[in-house]
Amino acid sequence: MNTPVTPSSSPTPAHTLPRIAVLATGGTIAGAAPDATNTAGYQAGVIGVGQLLDAVPGLGAIARIHAEQVASIDSKDMPLALWTQLAQRVNALLASDDVDGVVITHGTDTLEETAYLLHLTVKGTKPVVMTAAMRPASALSADGPLNLLNAVTVAANAAAGQGVLVAFNNRIHCARDVTKVSTYAVDAFQSPEVGALGWVQDGRVEFQRRALRPHTVDSAFVIGAQWPQVEIVASYAGVSRAAVDALVVAGVRGIVVAGTGNGSLHATLQQALADAAAQGVAIVRASRTGSGHVMRNGAAQDGALGFVSAGTLNPYKARVLLMLALAAGHAGAAALQQVFDTY
Ligand code: SIN
């Protein structure tokens, strides 16, 4: 079903415009380089939210903006405590009668992880839209201002109950599916296999589909301050068991493995993971391929060794779900598989 939303031709009185909270966390969208032709040698997260908003013409005709600087970081350095703080702040804003939607500016590098975390833990049906940029604010043809304009446009116009959305390069993605696919291209985000939910351009917002898996108010997960340690390892030619054994000694609660192809594992790594599972470490098989799903391999592998299949979640999103599931008290391969089959 297509759901077009086109702004009316007569300007909306300012006092009736949607009230959108913009939370800034840093990233390249708030980055600055020594000169305008430098798009790689910049410092992320140095420009404040006021300056970001000032660079966007026409925002005042779309929404009444309330801005907050939540953090000023390069998202590669995202600490788990900031996830907790951000989710709690979004929940507080969604609960307020003075807020109609939330926009979050973020670095591109870990945006997909934060987006999925919020998708599963924020409790509200008002739009929550994340955005970012590939070029710093100081760059020639910086993409941040248009992405921010589009994110606010989506937050002001999207129907309720669509979970956390990512507005980037004119497309609207579901937080569960979106992933960064380029180190440099302005069109850096895709939702492999399933595609974007819709698009936004020149004030028009159109959705072509909806997310089916539970999120936000339908998700059983809540944000907490405790994060069980879950790490990621990969399977590759000649891999040893050293990383897995070290993680078990370090006391991890879970390991996500980025397997080859359909989450398949080098025999050496598989034995190390089976030994870890036997000691109570939750093992989730994902794929390093970047798209497709990991089929549960009952008798030969998952069932026999106590592993869980990540389905269509990439390793980084699978880690988010596994942390939330372990924090919520889910234990054992069967219970965890149920979680992965549901979310
Ligand atoms: C970051 O993730 O904070 C830096 C990279 C980016 O935003 O593109």
Short mmCIF file of C-alpha atoms and ligand atoms in Angstrom, two decimals:
data_model
loop_
_atom_site.label_atom_id
_atom_site.label_comp_id
_atom_site.label_asym_id
_atom_site.label_seq_id
_atom_site.Cartn_x
_atom_site.Cartn_y
_atom_site.Cartn_z
CA MET A 1 0.00 0.00 0.00
CA ASN A 2 1.35 3.43 -0.90
CA THR A 3 0.83 6.17 1.64
CA PRO A 4 1.80 9.50 0.09
CA VAL A 5 1.92 12.58 2.26
CA THR A 6 2.25 15.86 0.39
CA PRO A 7 2.50 19.19 2.17
CA SER A 8 -0.45 21.49 1.52
CA SER A 9 0.21 24.42 -0.81
CA SER A 10 -0.84 27.00 1.80
CA PRO A 11 1.71 27.43 4.60
CA THR A 12 0.76 25.81 7.90
CA PRO A 13 0.49 28.29 10.80
CA ALA A 14 3.65 27.90 12.86
CA HIS A 15 1.82 27.13 16.10
CA THR A 16 0.15 24.05 14.53
CA LEU A 17 3.34 22.54 13.10
CA PRO A 18 4.50 19.19 14.56
CA ARG A 19 6.91 19.49 17.48
CA ILE A 20 10.06 17.52 16.72
CA ALA A 21 12.88 16.93 19.19
CA VAL A 22 16.30 16.72 17.52
CA LEU A 23 18.89 14.82 19.56
CA ALA A 24 22.48 15.19 18.35
CA THR A 25 25.14 12.60 19.19
CA GLY A 26 28.05 13.59 16.92
CA GLY A 27 29.27 11.79 13.80
CA THR A 28 30.44 13.02 10.43
CA ILE A 29 27.24 15.01 10.07
CA ALA A 30 28.77 17.15 12.84
CA GLY A 31 32.31 16.80 11.50
CA ALA A 32 34.72 19.50 10.38
CA ALA A 33 37.81 19.36 8.15
CA PRO A 34 40.51 22.00 7.53
CA ASP A 35 39.12 22.76 4.06
CA ALA A 36 36.03 22.13 1.95
CA THR A 37 37.62 19.61 -0.41
CA ASN A 38 38.72 17.34 2.45
CA THR A 39 36.08 14.63 2.95
CA ALA A 40 38.25 12.03 4.72
CA GLY A 41 40.64 13.87 7.05
CA TYR A 42 38.13 15.44 9.42
CA GLN A 43 37.15 15.25 13.05
CA ALA A 44 33.70 13.80 13.71
CA GLY A 45 31.31 15.23 16.28
CA VAL A 46 32.75 18.73 16.73
CA ILE A 47 29.84 20.88 15.48
CA GLY A 48 26.96 21.58 17.83
CA VAL A 49 23.31 20.86 17.16
CA GLY A 50 22.46 24.58 16.84
CA GLN A 51 24.92 24.97 13.96
CA LEU A 52 23.63 21.78 12.31
CA LEU A 53 20.08 23.13 12.37
CA ASP A 54 21.16 26.59 11.16
CA ALA A 55 22.59 24.95 8.01
CA VAL A 56 19.16 23.60 7.01
CA PRO A 57 16.96 26.10 5.18
CA GLY A 58 13.20 25.79 5.59
CA LEU A 59 13.13 23.69 8.76
CA GLY A 60 10.91 26.23 10.48
CA ALA A 61 8.20 25.67 7.85
CA ILE A 62 8.12 21.91 8.58
CA ALA A 63 8.29 21.64 12.35
CA ARG A 64 8.81 23.38 15.65
CA ILE A 65 12.23 22.13 16.72
CA HIS A 66 13.48 21.41 20.22
CA ALA A 67 17.21 20.59 20.08
CA GLU A 68 19.42 18.72 22.53
CA GLN A 69 23.10 17.82 22.41
CA VAL A 70 23.16 14.32 23.92
CA ALA A 71 26.78 13.54 22.99
CA SER A 72 29.55 14.65 20.62
CA ILE A 73 31.30 11.46 19.62
CA ASP A 74 32.59 9.53 16.66
CA SER A 75 30.13 6.65 16.64
CA LYS A 76 32.91 4.05 16.35
CA ASP A 77 33.52 4.91 20.02
CA MET A 78 29.89 4.37 21.09
CA PRO A 79 29.85 3.29 24.74
CA LEU A 80 27.03 1.06 25.98
CA ALA A 81 26.20 3.62 28.69
CA LEU A 82 25.33 6.12 25.95
CA TRP A 83 22.91 3.60 24.42
CA THR A 84 21.17 3.45 27.77
CA GLN A 85 21.14 7.25 28.11
CA LEU A 86 19.88 7.79 24.56
CA ALA A 87 17.09 5.21 24.78
CA GLN A 88 15.96 6.63 28.13
CA ARG A 89 15.91 10.16 26.71
CA VAL A 90 13.93 9.08 23.64
CA ASN A 91 11.45 7.27 25.89
CA ALA A 92 11.00 10.40 28.01
CA LEU A 93 10.43 12.56 24.93
CA LEU A 94 7.96 10.10 23.38
CA ALA A 95 5.99 10.12 26.60
CA SER A 96 5.71 13.92 26.53
CA ASP A 97 2.56 15.58 25.17
CA ASP A 98 4.82 18.36 23.86
CA VAL A 99 6.66 16.10 21.40
CA ASP A 100 5.24 14.64 18.18
CA GLY A 101 8.39 12.91 16.96
CA VAL A 102 12.12 12.50 17.54
CA VAL A 103 15.07 12.86 15.15
CA ILE A 104 18.51 11.58 16.13
CA THR A 105 21.70 12.62 14.35
CA HIS A 106 24.41 9.95 14.61
CA GLY A 107 27.64 8.77 13.02
CA THR A 108 27.21 6.37 10.13
CA ASP A 109 29.66 3.78 11.45
CA THR A 110 27.49 2.23 14.17
CA LEU A 111 24.17 3.80 13.24
CA GLU A 112 22.69 0.42 12.32
CA GLU A 113 23.44 -0.95 15.80
CA THR A 114 21.98 2.02 17.69
CA ALA A 115 18.97 2.05 15.37
CA TYR A 116 18.14 -1.61 16.06
CA LEU A 117 18.73 -1.17 19.81
CA LEU A 118 16.26 1.74 19.87
CA HIS A 119 13.81 -0.13 17.60
CA LEU A 120 13.60 -2.85 20.26
CA THR A 121 13.63 -0.70 23.41
CA VAL A 122 11.88 2.63 22.88
CA LYS A 123 8.26 2.60 23.95
CA GLY A 124 6.06 4.80 21.85
CA THR A 125 4.34 4.94 18.48
CA LYS A 126 5.42 8.45 17.49
CA PRO A 127 8.01 8.57 14.70
CA VAL A 128 11.66 8.17 15.68
CA VAL A 129 13.96 8.90 12.75
CA MET A 130 17.74 8.62 12.67
CA THR A 131 20.00 10.29 10.15
CA ALA A 132 23.67 10.89 9.48
CA ALA A 133 26.05 12.02 6.74
CA MET A 134 28.98 10.67 4.79
CA ARG A 135 30.62 14.06 4.25
CA PRO A 136 31.56 16.41 7.07
CA ALA A 137 29.58 19.60 7.58
CA SER A 138 32.53 21.62 6.25
CA ALA A 139 32.65 19.75 2.91
CA LEU A 140 31.72 20.91 -0.54
CA SER A 141 28.35 19.22 -1.22
CA ALA A 142 27.92 18.12 2.38
CA ASP A 143 25.02 15.65 2.56
CA GLY A 144 24.13 16.31 6.19
CA PRO A 145 21.79 19.31 5.79
CA LEU A 146 19.52 17.56 3.24
CA ASN A 147 19.54 14.33 5.25
CA LEU A 148 18.56 16.29 8.37
CA LEU A 149 15.82 18.17 6.51
CA ASN A 150 14.48 14.87 5.21
CA ALA A 151 14.65 13.21 8.63
CA VAL A 152 12.63 16.03 10.19
CA THR A 153 10.19 15.83 7.27
CA VAL A 154 9.72 12.10 7.87
CA ALA A 155 9.33 12.59 11.64
CA ALA A 156 6.72 15.30 11.01
CA ASN A 157 4.74 13.27 8.46
CA ALA A 158 5.19 9.53 9.01
CA ALA A 159 2.26 7.50 10.28
CA ALA A 160 2.54 6.24 13.85
CA GLY A 161 3.81 2.81 14.78
CA GLN A 162 6.51 2.16 12.19
CA GLY A 163 9.34 1.68 14.66
CA VAL A 164 12.68 3.41 14.39
CA LEU A 165 13.35 4.67 10.87
CA VAL A 166 16.57 5.72 9.16
CA ALA A 167 16.27 8.55 6.62
CA PHE A 168 19.36 8.67 4.46
CA ASN A 169 19.98 9.86 0.93
CA ASN A 170 16.24 10.24 0.27
CA ARG A 171 15.38 6.70 1.33
CA ILE A 172 13.56 5.59 4.47
CA HIS A 173 14.82 2.34 5.96
CA CYS A 174 13.66 0.10 8.79
CA ALA A 175 16.13 0.05 11.70
CA ARG A 176 16.12 -3.76 11.71
CA ASP A 177 17.22 -4.15 8.11
CA VAL A 178 19.42 -1.17 7.31
CA THR A 179 23.19 -1.51 7.10
CA LYS A 180 26.11 0.62 5.97
CA VAL A 181 27.47 -0.73 2.69
CA SER A 182 30.08 1.82 1.58
CA THR A 183 33.15 3.41 3.10
CA TYR A 184 32.73 6.65 1.14
CA ALA A 185 29.66 6.81 -1.10
CA VAL A 186 26.87 9.26 -0.26
CA ASP A 187 24.41 6.41 -0.93
CA ALA A 188 25.97 4.42 1.92
CA PHE A 189 22.95 2.65 3.40
CA GLN A 190 20.88 -0.24 2.09
CA SER A 191 18.43 -2.79 3.43
CA PRO A 192 19.70 -5.97 1.72
CA GLU A 193 17.10 -8.51 0.53
CA VAL A 194 14.11 -6.41 1.58
CA GLY A 195 14.82 -2.88 0.36
CA ALA A 196 13.85 0.47 1.81
CA LEU A 197 10.43 1.14 3.38
CA GLY A 198 9.92 4.24 1.31
CA TRP A 199 11.36 7.55 0.27
CA VAL A 200 11.37 11.27 1.07
CA GLN A 201 11.97 14.09 -1.37
CA ASP A 202 11.12 17.80 -1.49
CA GLY A 203 8.73 17.53 1.46
CA ARG A 204 6.91 14.44 0.16
CA VAL A 205 7.05 11.23 2.19
CA GLU A 206 5.91 7.91 0.77
CA PHE A 207 5.94 4.46 2.35
CA GLN A 208 5.62 1.33 0.21
CA ARG A 209 5.68 -1.29 2.98
CA ARG A 210 5.78 -1.76 6.75
CA ALA A 211 8.05 -3.68 9.10
CA LEU A 212 6.40 -6.93 10.21
CA ARG A 213 8.51 -8.06 13.16
CA PRO A 214 7.70 -6.69 16.65
CA HIS A 215 9.32 -3.43 17.72
CA THR A 216 8.88 -0.51 20.15
CA VAL A 217 5.59 -0.98 22.05
CA ASP A 218 5.25 -4.59 20.81
CA SER A 219 8.80 -5.52 21.79
CA ALA A 220 9.23 -7.26 25.15
CA PHE A 221 12.63 -5.67 25.63
CA VAL A 222 13.26 -2.65 27.83
CA ILE A 223 16.36 -0.57 28.17
CA GLY A 224 18.51 -1.32 31.20
CA ALA A 225 21.85 -0.22 32.55
CA GLN A 226 23.42 -3.69 32.58
CA TRP A 227 24.86 -5.08 29.35
CA PRO A 228 25.90 -8.76 29.28
CA GLN A 229 29.23 -9.08 27.50
CA VAL A 230 28.70 -10.42 23.98
CA GLU A 231 31.51 -10.40 21.43
CA ILE A 232 31.82 -11.17 17.71
CA VAL A 233 34.28 -13.55 16.03
CA ALA A 234 34.58 -14.57 12.38
CA SER A 235 35.22 -17.76 10.45
CA TYR A 236 37.88 -17.61 7.74
CA ALA A 237 40.60 -19.73 6.13
CA GLY A 238 43.04 -21.03 8.71
CA VAL A 239 41.19 -19.56 11.71
CA SER A 240 42.41 -20.79 15.10
CA ARG A 241 40.42 -21.29 18.28
CA ALA A 242 42.48 -18.69 20.15
CA ALA A 243 39.92 -15.86 20.08
CA VAL A 244 37.03 -18.04 21.24
CA ASP A 245 39.06 -19.65 24.02
CA ALA A 246 40.23 -16.22 25.22
CA LEU A 247 36.66 -14.91 25.26
CA VAL A 248 35.50 -17.88 27.32
CA VAL A 249 38.32 -17.24 29.82
CA ALA A 250 37.27 -13.56 29.88
CA GLY A 251 33.80 -14.66 30.96
CA VAL A 252 31.65 -13.59 28.01
CA ARG A 253 27.97 -14.48 28.17
CA GLY A 254 27.59 -14.80 24.40
CA ILE A 255 29.48 -15.01 21.13
CA VAL A 256 28.11 -14.13 17.71
CA VAL A 257 30.05 -15.77 14.92
CA ALA A 258 30.18 -14.23 11.46
CA GLY A 259 30.28 -17.47 9.49
CA THR A 260 30.98 -18.02 5.83
CA GLY A 261 28.03 -18.36 3.46
CA ASN A 262 25.04 -19.78 5.31
CA GLY A 263 26.78 -19.19 8.66
CA SER A 264 29.03 -22.19 8.06
CA LEU A 265 32.05 -22.58 10.31
CA HIS A 266 35.62 -23.78 9.92
CA ALA A 267 35.85 -27.13 11.77
CA THR A 268 38.44 -25.75 14.23
CA LEU A 269 36.27 -22.76 15.10
CA GLN A 270 33.14 -24.90 15.31
CA GLN A 271 34.80 -27.16 17.90
CA ALA A 272 35.92 -24.15 19.95
CA LEU A 273 32.38 -22.71 19.84
CA ALA A 274 30.86 -26.09 20.74
CA ASP A 275 33.19 -26.24 23.76
CA ALA A 276 32.12 -22.69 24.70
CA ALA A 277 28.44 -23.62 24.36
CA ALA A 278 29.03 -26.62 26.61
CA GLN A 279 30.27 -24.15 29.24
CA GLY A 280 27.07 -22.10 28.99
CA VAL A 281 28.14 -19.40 26.53
CA ALA A 282 25.33 -18.50 24.09
CA ILE A 283 26.50 -19.02 20.50
CA VAL A 284 24.70 -17.33 17.59
CA ARG A 285 25.59 -18.11 13.98
CA ALA A 286 25.29 -15.17 11.58
CA SER A 287 26.79 -14.68 8.13
CA ARG A 288 29.62 -12.46 6.97
CA THR A 289 28.16 -12.24 3.44
CA GLY A 290 26.10 -9.08 4.00
CA SER A 291 22.75 -10.40 2.82
CA GLY A 292 20.49 -13.44 2.91
CA HIS A 293 19.48 -15.50 5.93
CA VAL A 294 21.17 -18.19 7.97
CA MET A 295 19.12 -21.39 7.89
CA ARG A 296 18.82 -23.26 11.16
CA ASN A 297 20.80 -26.44 10.78
CA GLY A 298 19.02 -28.72 13.26
CA ALA A 299 20.52 -32.14 13.54
CA ALA A 300 24.03 -31.62 12.24
CA GLN A 301 25.01 -28.37 13.89
CA ASP A 302 22.68 -26.04 15.78
CA GLY A 303 20.63 -28.75 17.47
CA ALA A 304 23.57 -31.01 18.26
CA LEU A 305 25.96 -28.29 19.43
CA GLY A 306 23.53 -25.88 21.08
CA PHE A 307 23.90 -23.03 18.58
CA VAL A 308 21.32 -20.44 17.56
CA SER A 309 20.72 -19.12 14.02
CA ALA A 310 20.65 -15.34 13.55
CA GLY A 311 18.20 -15.59 10.62
CA THR A 312 18.41 -12.36 8.60
CA LEU A 313 20.23 -10.31 11.24
CA ASN A 314 23.80 -9.37 10.41
CA PRO A 315 26.40 -10.13 13.12
CA TYR A 316 26.28 -6.62 14.62
CA LYS A 317 22.50 -6.56 14.94
CA ALA A 318 22.52 -10.17 16.18
CA ARG A 319 24.84 -9.03 18.97
CA VAL A 320 22.37 -6.29 19.96
CA LEU A 321 19.50 -8.78 20.15
CA LEU A 322 21.57 -11.34 22.03
CA MET A 323 22.61 -8.75 24.63
CA LEU A 324 18.99 -7.70 25.16
CA ALA A 325 17.80 -11.32 25.31
CA LEU A 326 20.44 -12.33 27.86
CA ALA A 327 19.77 -9.21 29.92
CA ALA A 328 16.07 -10.14 29.92
CA GLY A 329 16.88 -13.58 31.32
CA HIS A 330 16.45 -15.73 28.20
CA ALA A 331 18.73 -18.73 28.52
CA GLY A 332 19.43 -21.87 26.52
CA ALA A 333 19.53 -22.41 22.78
CA ALA A 334 15.81 -23.18 22.39
CA ALA A 335 14.66 -20.02 24.20
CA LEU A 336 17.19 -17.85 22.40
CA GLN A 337 16.23 -19.33 19.01
CA GLN A 338 12.64 -18.36 19.78
CA VAL A 339 13.80 -14.78 20.37
CA PHE A 340 15.71 -14.70 17.08
CA ASP A 341 12.77 -16.22 15.20
CA THR A 342 10.49 -13.52 16.64
CA TYR A 343 12.51 -10.30 16.38
C1 SIN B 1 30.98 8.25 12.88
O1 SIN B 1 30.41 7.18 12.69
O2 SIN B 1 30.78 8.95 13.89
C2 SIN B 1 31.98 8.75 11.90
C3 SIN B 1 31.70 8.32 10.50
C4 SIN B 1 30.44 8.89 9.93
O3 SIN B 1 29.58 9.45 10.60
O4 SIN B 1 30.30 8.75 8.69
#
